[in-house]
PDB file of C-alpha atoms in Angstrom:
ATOM      1  CA  MET A  52     325.123 116.577 -56.888  1.00 52.00           C
ATOM      2  CA  THR A  53     329.130 117.164 -57.872  1.00 59.00           C
ATOM      3  CA  VAL A  54     330.772 118.983 -54.570  1.00 64.00           C
ATOM      4  CA  PRO A  55     332.951 121.634 -55.310  1.00 69.00           C
ATOM      5  CA  ARG A  56     336.802 121.030 -54.589  1.00 81.00           C
ATOM      6  CA  SER A  57     337.691 123.418 -51.805  1.00 87.00           C
ATOM      7  CA  ASN A  58     341.010 125.226 -52.079  1.00 93.00           C
ATOM      8  CA  ILE A  59     341.715 124.107 -48.061  1.00 97.00           C
ATOM      9  CA  GLN A  60     344.273 121.137 -48.484  1.00 98.00           C
ATOM     10  CA  ALA A  61     343.146 119.636 -45.016  1.00 98.00           C
ATOM     11  CA  VAL A  62     341.912 119.605 -41.461  1.00 98.00           C
ATOM     12  CA  ILE A  63     344.493 118.780 -38.836  1.00 98.00           C
ATOM     13  CA  PHE A  64     342.670 117.521 -35.481  1.00 98.00           C
ATOM     14  CA  ASP A  65     343.417 116.216 -32.371  1.00 97.00           C
ATOM     15  CA  TRP A  66     341.267 113.736 -30.670  1.00 96.00           C
ATOM     16  CA  ALA A  67     339.778 113.557 -27.440  1.00 93.00           C
ATOM     17  CA  GLY A  68     337.232 116.749 -26.556  1.00 94.00           C
ATOM     18  CA  THR A  69     337.807 117.506 -30.395  1.00 96.00           C
ATOM     19  CA  ILE A  70     336.912 114.523 -32.699  1.00 97.00           C
ATOM     20  CA  VAL A  71     335.617 112.146 -29.201  1.00 96.00           C
ATOM     21  CA  ASP A  72     335.093 112.397 -25.895  1.00 94.00           C
ATOM     22  CA  PHE A  73     333.341 115.182 -24.907  1.00 95.00           C
ATOM     23  CA  GLY A  74     334.792 116.963 -21.808  1.00 92.00           C
ATOM     24  CA  SER A  75     338.499 114.795 -22.623  1.00 90.00           C
ATOM     25  CA  PHE A  76     337.087 112.873 -19.569  1.00 87.00           C
ATOM     26  CA  ALA A  77     338.954 110.012 -20.823  1.00 85.00           C
ATOM     27  CA  PRO A  78     342.677 111.340 -19.904  1.00 83.00           C
ATOM     28  CA  THR A  79     341.862 113.581 -17.397  1.00 86.00           C
ATOM     29  CA  SER A  80     340.386 111.054 -14.854  1.00 87.00           C
ATOM     30  CA  ILE A  81     343.188 108.661 -15.767  1.00 89.00           C
ATOM     31  CA  PHE A  82     345.521 111.513 -14.011  1.00 91.00           C
ATOM     32  CA  VAL A  83     343.966 111.318 -11.185  1.00 92.00           C
ATOM     33  CA  GLU A  84     344.004 107.884 -11.029  1.00 91.00           C
ATOM     34  CA  ALA A  85     347.400 107.591 -11.643  1.00 93.00           C
ATOM     35  CA  PHE A  86     348.845 109.958  -8.840  1.00 95.00           C
ATOM     36  CA  LYS A  87     346.519 108.246  -6.791  1.00 93.00           C
ATOM     37  CA  GLN A  88     347.934 104.208  -7.567  1.00 92.00           C
ATOM     38  CA  GLY A  89     351.672 105.548  -8.168  1.00 89.00           C
ATOM     39  CA  PHE A  90     352.100 108.056  -4.592  1.00 93.00           C
ATOM     40  CA  ASP A  91     348.651 107.399  -3.005  1.00 94.00           C
ATOM     41  CA  PHE A  92     348.171 111.224  -3.693  1.00 96.00           C
ATOM     42  CA  LYS A  93     345.531 113.012  -4.532  1.00 95.00           C
ATOM     43  CA  ILE A  94     344.693 115.286  -7.658  1.00 95.00           C
ATOM     44  CA  ASN A  95     341.912 116.264  -8.273  1.00 93.00           C
ATOM     45  CA  LEU A  96     340.357 117.066 -11.865  1.00 89.00           C
ATOM     46  CA  ALA A  97     340.756 120.763 -12.564  1.00 89.00           C
ATOM     47  CA  GLU A  98     344.709 120.004 -11.732  1.00 94.00           C
ATOM     48  CA  ALA A  99     344.921 117.158 -14.414  1.00 92.00           C
ATOM     49  CA  ARG A 100     343.467 119.367 -16.701  1.00 88.00           C
ATOM     50  CA  GLU A 101     345.372 122.200 -16.265  1.00 89.00           C
ATOM     51  CA  PRO A 102     347.808 121.530 -19.073  1.00 87.00           C
ATOM     52  CA  MET A 103     346.070 119.800 -21.327  1.00 83.00           C
ATOM     53  CA  GLY A 104     347.414 119.192 -24.564  1.00 79.00           C
ATOM     54  CA  LEU A 105     351.085 118.459 -23.612  1.00 84.00           C
ATOM     55  CA  GLY A 106     352.505 114.770 -24.005  1.00 84.00           C
ATOM     56  CA  LYS A 107     351.054 112.871 -21.303  1.00 88.00           C
ATOM     57  CA  TRP A 108     354.810 112.631 -19.428  1.00 92.00           C
ATOM     58  CA  ASP A 109     354.566 116.173 -20.068  1.00 91.00           C
ATOM     59  CA  HIS A 110     351.308 116.499 -18.596  1.00 92.00           C
ATOM     60  CA  ILE A 111     352.288 114.642 -15.693  1.00 95.00           C
ATOM     61  CA  GLN A 112     355.318 117.190 -15.097  1.00 96.00           C
ATOM     62  CA  ALA A 113     353.783 120.048 -15.519  1.00 95.00           C
ATOM     63  CA  VAL A 114     350.706 118.756 -12.920  1.00 96.00           C
ATOM     64  CA  GLY A 115     353.299 118.152 -10.522  1.00 97.00           C
ATOM     65  CA  ARG A 116     354.874 122.209 -10.570  1.00 97.00           C
ATOM     66  CA  LEU A 117     351.537 123.708  -9.967  1.00 96.00           C
ATOM     67  CA  PRO A 118     352.076 125.429  -7.083  1.00 96.00           C
ATOM     68  CA  SER A 119     349.182 124.011  -4.878  1.00 96.00           C
ATOM     69  CA  VAL A 120     349.950 120.664  -5.952  1.00 97.00           C
ATOM     70  CA  ASP A 121     354.044 120.543  -5.362  1.00 97.00           C
ATOM     71  CA  ALA A 122     352.773 122.513  -1.667  1.00 97.00           C
ATOM     72  CA  ARG A 123     350.626 119.432  -0.988  1.00 97.00           C
ATOM     73  CA  TRP A 124     353.557 116.812  -2.929  1.00 97.00           C
ATOM     74  CA  ASN A 125     356.215 118.570  -0.287  1.00 97.00           C
ATOM     75  CA  ALA A 126     354.730 118.199   2.789  1.00 96.00           C
ATOM     76  CA  GLN A 127     353.657 114.920   1.853  1.00 96.00           C
ATOM     77  CA  PHE A 128     357.206 113.581   0.816  1.00 96.00           C
ATOM     78  CA  GLY A 129     360.005 116.155   1.385  1.00 96.00           C
ATOM     79  CA  ARG A 130     360.424 117.176  -2.060  1.00 96.00           C
ATOM     80  CA  SER A 131     359.776 118.319  -5.318  1.00 97.00           C
ATOM     81  CA  MET A 132     358.545 115.649  -7.984  1.00 96.00           C
ATOM     82  CA  THR A 133     361.285 114.263  -9.245  1.00 96.00           C
ATOM     83  CA  SER A 134     361.438 112.396 -12.639  1.00 96.00           C
ATOM     84  CA  GLU A 135     361.831 109.314 -11.738  1.00 96.00           C
ATOM     85  CA  ASP A 136     358.343 110.651  -9.583  1.00 96.00           C
ATOM     86  CA  ILE A 137     357.276 110.859 -12.971  1.00 96.00           C
ATOM     87  CA  ASP A 138     358.078 107.390 -14.606  1.00 96.00           C
ATOM     88  CA  THR A 139     356.363 106.191 -11.629  1.00 95.00           C
ATOM     89  CA  ILE A 140     353.526 107.633 -12.272  1.00 95.00           C
ATOM     90  CA  TYR A 141     353.353 107.886 -16.077  1.00 92.00           C
ATOM     91  CA  ALA A 142     354.408 103.833 -15.925  1.00 93.00           C
ATOM     92  CA  ALA A 143     350.670 103.700 -13.784  1.00 92.00           C
ATOM     93  CA  PHE A 144     349.144 105.700 -16.816  1.00 89.00           C
ATOM     94  CA  MET A 145     349.946 103.543 -19.051  1.00 89.00           C
ATOM     95  CA  PRO A 146     347.638 100.376 -18.752  1.00 92.00           C
ATOM     96  CA  LEU A 147     344.835 102.438 -17.118  1.00 90.00           C
ATOM     97  CA  GLN A 148     344.593 104.666 -20.369  1.00 89.00           C
ATOM     98  CA  LYS A 149     344.619 101.605 -22.729  1.00 92.00           C
ATOM     99  CA  ALA A 150     341.959 100.094 -20.726  1.00 91.00           C
ATOM    100  CA  LYS A 151     340.016 102.772 -20.687  1.00 90.00           C
ATOM    101  CA  VAL A 152     340.437 105.001 -23.443  1.00 93.00           C
ATOM    102  CA  ALA A 153     337.943 102.716 -26.145  1.00 93.00           C
ATOM    103  CA  ASP A 154     335.035 103.344 -23.580  1.00 92.00           C
ATOM    104  CA  HIS A 155     335.203 107.068 -25.078  1.00 92.00           C
ATOM    105  CA  ALA A 156     335.945 106.819 -28.214  1.00 94.00           C
ATOM    106  CA  ALA A 157     332.237 107.853 -29.292  1.00 94.00           C
ATOM    107  CA  PRO A 158     332.232 110.925 -31.468  1.00 96.00           C
ATOM    108  CA  ILE A 159     331.429 113.928 -30.546  1.00 94.00           C
ATOM    109  CA  LEU A 160     327.845 115.516 -31.541  1.00 85.00           C
ATOM    110  CA  ASN A 161     328.241 115.101 -35.902  1.00 91.00           C
ATOM    111  CA  ALA A 162     332.014 115.023 -35.934  1.00 96.00           C
ATOM    112  CA  VAL A 163     331.880 111.547 -38.422  1.00 97.00           C
ATOM    113  CA  ASP A 164     329.233 114.383 -40.823  1.00 97.00           C
ATOM    114  CA  VAL A 165     331.451 116.970 -40.934  1.00 98.00           C
ATOM    115  CA  VAL A 166     334.731 114.561 -41.054  1.00 98.00           C
ATOM    116  CA  ASN A 167     332.701 113.050 -44.211  1.00 97.00           C
ATOM    117  CA  SER A 168     332.030 116.424 -45.858  1.00 97.00           C
ATOM    118  CA  LEU A 169     335.363 117.499 -45.966  1.00 97.00           C
ATOM    119  CA  LYS A 170     336.636 114.806 -47.462  1.00 97.00           C
ATOM    120  CA  GLN A 171     333.955 114.506 -50.079  1.00 96.00           C
ATOM    121  CA  GLN A 172     335.478 118.457 -50.925  1.00 95.00           C
ATOM    122  CA  GLY A 173     338.462 116.827 -50.969  1.00 96.00           C
ATOM    123  CA  ILE A 174     339.941 117.745 -47.799  1.00 97.00           C
ATOM    124  CA  LYS A 175     343.319 115.532 -46.487  1.00 98.00           C
ATOM    125  CA  ILE A 176     341.590 114.856 -43.152  1.00 98.00           C
ATOM    126  CA  GLY A 177     345.048 114.777 -40.302  1.00 98.00           C
ATOM    127  CA  SER A 178     344.717 114.163 -36.683  1.00 98.00           C
ATOM    128  CA  CYS A 179     347.278 114.195 -33.848  1.00 96.00           C
ATOM    129  CA  SER A 180     347.842 113.450 -29.975  1.00 93.00           C
ATOM    130  CA  GLY A 181     349.078 113.555 -26.622  1.00 88.00           C
ATOM    131  CA  TYR A 182     348.352 110.227 -26.160  1.00 89.00           C
ATOM    132  CA  PRO A 183     351.126 107.884 -27.228  1.00 89.00           C
ATOM    133  CA  ARG A 184     351.524 105.315 -29.565  1.00 94.00           C
ATOM    134  CA  GLU A 185     350.458 102.609 -27.734  1.00 93.00           C
ATOM    135  CA  VAL A 186     347.304 104.074 -27.328  1.00 93.00           C
ATOM    136  CA  MET A 187     346.382 105.423 -29.928  1.00 96.00           C
ATOM    137  CA  ASP A 188     346.366 101.525 -31.397  1.00 97.00           C
ATOM    138  CA  VAL A 189     343.470 101.313 -29.556  1.00 96.00           C
ATOM    139  CA  LEU A 190     341.364 103.997 -29.710  1.00 96.00           C
ATOM    140  CA  ILE A 191     341.853 104.418 -33.912  1.00 97.00           C
ATOM    141  CA  PRO A 192     340.211 101.115 -34.090  1.00 97.00           C
ATOM    142  CA  ALA A 193     337.928 102.410 -31.947  1.00 97.00           C
ATOM    143  CA  ALA A 194     336.855 105.571 -32.902  1.00 97.00           C
ATOM    144  CA  ALA A 195     336.880 103.923 -36.557  1.00 97.00           C
ATOM    145  CA  ASP A 196     334.327 101.322 -35.368  1.00 97.00           C
ATOM    146  CA  TYR A 197     332.252 104.422 -34.908  1.00 97.00           C
ATOM    147  CA  GLY A 198     333.104 105.363 -38.223  1.00 97.00           C
ATOM    148  CA  TYR A 199     335.591 108.053 -37.671  1.00 98.00           C
ATOM    149  CA  ARG A 200     338.893 107.346 -39.769  1.00 97.00           C
ATOM    150  CA  PRO A 201     341.286 110.273 -40.859  1.00 98.00           C
ATOM    151  CA  ASP A 202     343.699 109.595 -43.624  1.00 98.00           C
ATOM    152  CA  TYR A 203     346.379 110.036 -40.956  1.00 98.00           C
ATOM    153  CA  VAL A 204     347.735 109.945 -37.039  1.00 98.00           C
ATOM    154  CA  VAL A 205     350.301 111.254 -35.386  1.00 97.00           C
ATOM    155  CA  ALA A 206     351.163 110.358 -31.966  1.00 95.00           C
ATOM    156  CA  THR A 207     353.317 112.528 -29.439  1.00 91.00           C
ATOM    157  CA  ASP A 208     356.092 109.578 -28.976  1.00 92.00           C
ATOM    158  CA  ASP A 209     355.837 109.024 -32.126  1.00 95.00           C
ATOM    159  CA  LEU A 210     358.833 111.991 -33.580  1.00 93.00           C
ATOM    160  CA  PRO A 211     362.202 112.234 -32.032  1.00 89.00           C
ATOM    161  CA  GLN A 212     361.615 116.270 -31.620  1.00 84.00           C
ATOM    162  CA  GLY A 213     358.714 116.197 -28.546  1.00 73.00           C
ATOM    163  CA  GLY A 214     355.275 117.212 -29.447  1.00 84.00           C
ATOM    164  CA  ARG A 215     353.220 120.338 -28.565  1.00 90.00           C
ATOM    165  CA  PRO A 216     352.895 123.587 -29.082  1.00 93.00           C
ATOM    166  CA  ALA A 217     356.097 122.405 -31.245  1.00 95.00           C
ATOM    167  CA  PRO A 218     354.770 122.547 -34.738  1.00 97.00           C
ATOM    168  CA  PHE A 219     356.216 119.017 -35.466  1.00 97.00           C
ATOM    169  CA  MET A 220     353.028 116.946 -35.602  1.00 97.00           C
ATOM    170  CA  ALA A 221     351.382 119.323 -37.453  1.00 97.00           C
ATOM    171  CA  LEU A 222     354.219 119.371 -39.799  1.00 97.00           C
ATOM    172  CA  LYS A 223     354.221 114.737 -40.375  1.00 97.00           C
ATOM    173  CA  ASN A 224     350.843 115.207 -41.065  1.00 98.00           C
ATOM    174  CA  VAL A 225     351.931 118.165 -44.080  1.00 98.00           C
ATOM    175  CA  ILE A 226     354.204 115.955 -44.799  1.00 98.00           C
ATOM    176  CA  GLU A 227     352.663 112.118 -45.072  1.00 98.00           C
ATOM    177  CA  LEU A 228     349.763 113.739 -46.825  1.00 98.00           C
ATOM    178  CA  GLY A 229     351.581 115.999 -49.341  1.00 97.00           C
ATOM    179  CA  VAL A 230     349.784 119.000 -48.512  1.00 97.00           C
ATOM    180  CA  THR A 231     352.094 121.738 -50.572  1.00 97.00           C
ATOM    181  CA  ASN A 232     351.005 124.748 -48.560  1.00 97.00           C
ATOM    182  CA  VAL A 233     350.451 125.086 -44.852  1.00 97.00           C
ATOM    183  CA  SER A 234     348.610 127.983 -45.318  1.00 97.00           C
ATOM    184  CA  ALA A 235     345.748 125.658 -46.936  1.00 98.00           C
ATOM    185  CA  CYS A 236     345.742 123.796 -43.571  1.00 98.00           C
ATOM    186  CA  ILE A 237     343.824 124.278 -40.690  1.00 98.00           C
ATOM    187  CA  LYS A 238     344.755 123.662 -37.031  1.00 98.00           C
ATOM    188  CA  VAL A 239     341.497 121.993 -34.283  1.00 98.00           C
ATOM    189  CA  ASP A 240     341.964 121.894 -30.646  1.00 97.00           C
ATOM    190  CA  ASP A 241     340.759 122.220 -27.781  1.00 95.00           C
ATOM    191  CA  ALA A 242     343.892 123.388 -25.541  1.00 93.00           C
ATOM    192  CA  ALA A 243     345.990 125.849 -26.027  1.00 94.00           C
ATOM    193  CA  PRO A 244     349.247 123.870 -26.526  1.00 93.00           C
ATOM    194  CA  GLY A 245     347.014 122.557 -29.850  1.00 95.00           C
ATOM    195  CA  ILE A 246     346.244 125.645 -31.177  1.00 97.00           C
ATOM    196  CA  GLU A 247     350.177 127.050 -30.246  1.00 97.00           C
ATOM    197  CA  GLU A 248     351.158 124.244 -32.034  1.00 97.00           C
ATOM    198  CA  GLY A 249     349.076 124.816 -35.544  1.00 98.00           C
ATOM    199  CA  HIS A 250     350.201 128.770 -35.172  1.00 98.00           C
ATOM    200  CA  ASN A 251     353.491 127.534 -35.214  1.00 98.00           C
ATOM    201  CA  ALA A 252     353.264 125.364 -38.301  1.00 98.00           C
ATOM    202  CA  GLY A 253     351.722 128.255 -40.500  1.00 98.00           C
ATOM    203  CA  MET A 254     348.187 126.878 -39.915  1.00 98.00           C
ATOM    204  CA  TRP A 255     344.650 128.318 -38.980  1.00 98.00           C
ATOM    205  CA  THR A 256     343.569 127.793 -36.112  1.00 98.00           C
ATOM    206  CA  VAL A 257     340.511 126.821 -34.360  1.00 98.00           C
ATOM    207  CA  GLY A 258     339.750 126.275 -30.887  1.00 98.00           C
ATOM    208  CA  LEU A 259     336.986 124.876 -29.010  1.00 97.00           C
ATOM    209  CA  LEU A 260     335.310 126.285 -26.343  1.00 97.00           C
ATOM    210  CA  LEU A 261     332.282 123.820 -25.066  1.00 97.00           C
ATOM    211  CA  SER A 262     333.343 119.875 -26.701  1.00 96.00           C
ATOM    212  CA  GLY A 263     336.255 119.635 -24.696  1.00 93.00           C
ATOM    213  CA  ASN A 264     338.794 120.139 -21.583  1.00 89.00           C
ATOM    214  CA  GLU A 265     338.340 123.971 -20.881  1.00 91.00           C
ATOM    215  CA  ALA A 266     334.760 123.683 -20.520  1.00 93.00           C
ATOM    216  CA  GLY A 267     334.763 120.473 -18.588  1.00 88.00           C
ATOM    217  CA  LEU A 268     331.431 119.550 -19.139  1.00 93.00           C
ATOM    218  CA  THR A 269     329.586 116.074 -20.041  1.00 92.00           C
ATOM    219  CA  TYR A 270     328.247 115.674 -22.285  1.00 94.00           C
ATOM    220  CA  GLU A 271     325.237 114.964 -20.504  1.00 94.00           C
ATOM    221  CA  GLN A 272     325.766 118.357 -19.086  1.00 95.00           C
ATOM    222  CA  TYR A 273     325.737 120.419 -21.945  1.00 96.00           C
ATOM    223  CA  GLN A 274     322.144 118.830 -23.183  1.00 95.00           C
ATOM    224  CA  ALA A 275     320.657 119.681 -20.291  1.00 96.00           C
ATOM    225  CA  ALA A 276     322.466 123.258 -19.381  1.00 96.00           C
ATOM    226  CA  ASP A 277     320.757 126.310 -19.569  1.00 96.00           C
ATOM    227  CA  GLN A 278     321.523 129.201 -21.571  1.00 96.00           C
ATOM    228  CA  ALA A 279     323.412 130.875 -18.278  1.00 97.00           C
ATOM    229  CA  THR A 280     325.543 127.401 -17.576  1.00 96.00           C
ATOM    230  CA  LEU A 281     326.800 127.349 -21.468  1.00 96.00           C
ATOM    231  CA  ASP A 282     327.455 131.181 -21.232  1.00 97.00           C
ATOM    232  CA  SER A 283     329.695 130.894 -17.909  1.00 96.00           C
ATOM    233  CA  ALA A 284     331.575 127.362 -19.493  1.00 96.00           C
ATOM    234  CA  ARG A 285     331.876 129.092 -22.596  1.00 97.00           C
ATOM    235  CA  GLN A 286     333.740 132.129 -21.637  1.00 96.00           C
ATOM    236  CA  LYS A 287     335.690 129.908 -18.993  1.00 94.00           C
ATOM    237  CA  ALA A 288     336.964 127.888 -21.842  1.00 96.00           C
ATOM    238  CA  ARG A 289     337.477 131.781 -24.015  1.00 97.00           C
ATOM    239  CA  THR A 290     339.194 133.219 -21.015  1.00 96.00           C
ATOM    240  CA  LYS A 291     342.313 129.785 -20.966  1.00 93.00           C
ATOM    241  CA  LEU A 292     342.701 129.943 -25.235  1.00 97.00           C
ATOM    242  CA  ILE A 293     342.511 133.398 -26.413  1.00 97.00           C
ATOM    243  CA  LYS A 294     345.860 133.515 -24.560  1.00 95.00           C
ATOM    244  CA  SER A 295     347.147 131.084 -27.397  1.00 97.00           C
ATOM    245  CA  ALA A 296     345.351 133.340 -30.413  1.00 98.00           C
ATOM    246  CA  PRO A 297     343.692 131.135 -32.114  1.00 98.00           C
ATOM    247  CA  HIS A 298     342.213 132.505 -35.334  1.00 98.00           C
ATOM    248  CA  TYR A 299     338.366 131.185 -35.067  1.00 98.00           C
ATOM    249  CA  LEU A 300     336.245 130.088 -31.224  1.00 98.00           C
ATOM    250  CA  ILE A 301     333.722 127.740 -32.108  1.00 98.00           C
ATOM    251  CA  ASP A 302     331.669 125.701 -29.334  1.00 97.00           C
ATOM    252  CA  THR A 303     331.968 122.294 -30.865  1.00 97.00           C
ATOM    253  CA  ILE A 304     333.094 120.343 -34.380  1.00 97.00           C
ATOM    254  CA  ALA A 305     329.390 120.769 -35.628  1.00 96.00           C
ATOM    255  CA  ASP A 306     330.205 125.053 -36.178  1.00 97.00           C
ATOM    256  CA  LEU A 307     333.180 124.031 -38.226  1.00 98.00           C
ATOM    257  CA  PRO A 308     331.433 124.127 -41.493  1.00 97.00           C
ATOM    258  CA  ASP A 309     331.048 128.153 -41.364  1.00 98.00           C
ATOM    259  CA  VAL A 310     334.593 127.855 -40.188  1.00 98.00           C
ATOM    260  CA  ILE A 311     335.552 126.411 -43.743  1.00 97.00           C
ATOM    261  CA  ALA A 312     333.930 128.215 -45.499  1.00 97.00           C
ATOM    262  CA  ASP A 313     335.162 131.714 -43.853  1.00 98.00           C
ATOM    263  CA  VAL A 314     338.742 130.494 -44.454  1.00 98.00           C
ATOM    264  CA  GLU A 315     338.362 129.503 -48.030  1.00 97.00           C
ATOM    265  CA  ARG A 316     336.999 133.479 -48.417  1.00 96.00           C
ATOM    266  CA  ARG A 317     340.123 134.812 -46.789  1.00 97.00           C
ATOM    267  CA  LEU A 318     342.626 131.898 -49.021  1.00 96.00           C
ATOM    268  CA  GLU A 319     340.933 133.381 -52.164  1.00 95.00           C
ATOM    269  CA  ALA A 320     341.621 136.892 -50.908  1.00 96.00           C
ATOM    270  CA  ASP A 321     345.076 136.089 -50.669  1.00 95.00           C
ATOM    271  CA  GLU A 322     345.179 135.818 -46.975  1.00 96.00           C
ATOM    272  CA  ARG A 323     347.462 133.743 -44.436  1.00 95.00           C
ATOM    273  CA  PRO A 324     347.003 132.805 -41.441  1.00 95.00           C
TER     274      PRO A 324
END
């Protein structure tokens, strides 16, 4: 049976917490370890998660500016974090992340099936990440072994203009994929900066509530959770993501086909993001 071609031209996915790494644990746990290794300084997972979606150097800077972290840093070192401090933590982060990222490359739920279905409809698959290129060079082949092969990948340090929430990574996908209309594109992400990136690029935006950074559930916790636990995690994520005004909020990528159908309907009605 021939699958009808979609009038959606491309879907651009984030990586951790969206397509791979349920709960986005690869970056958060490594941030905790990098602070410890760089300065024998403790941050917790909640602090590590707070600015998720930014490029990793900017993420470290944002963690250092959290009032709770800044107060402890001043108590320990007598000053706020400097750019040189960030460089030191980033230098510790990189080898740790490269060593661990492949351990978190398994696709989320039926992500590969969803992506392959989009490809069968003629939809191009773009992707971008807060990870730098040297980490992506480890993650891309590891994810490919599981069957996830996007048509294009942009890392946060591939472009001189910088990463999220600016639109440049999403628009680089548009250029390289040959997309002719950004309003025929969808950006899917589990963190607010990635949703804002999609808005800034003129795309439809989809936020993920339960598979990503904001809920912070492991896959095992998600599977074992009762309805009250899921509702609580969903509301926690919704409170954070709703500030970036996504067009759609869904639990995981498994729910994306319904969004695709609705965006197709809205495009047919000449609606724009």
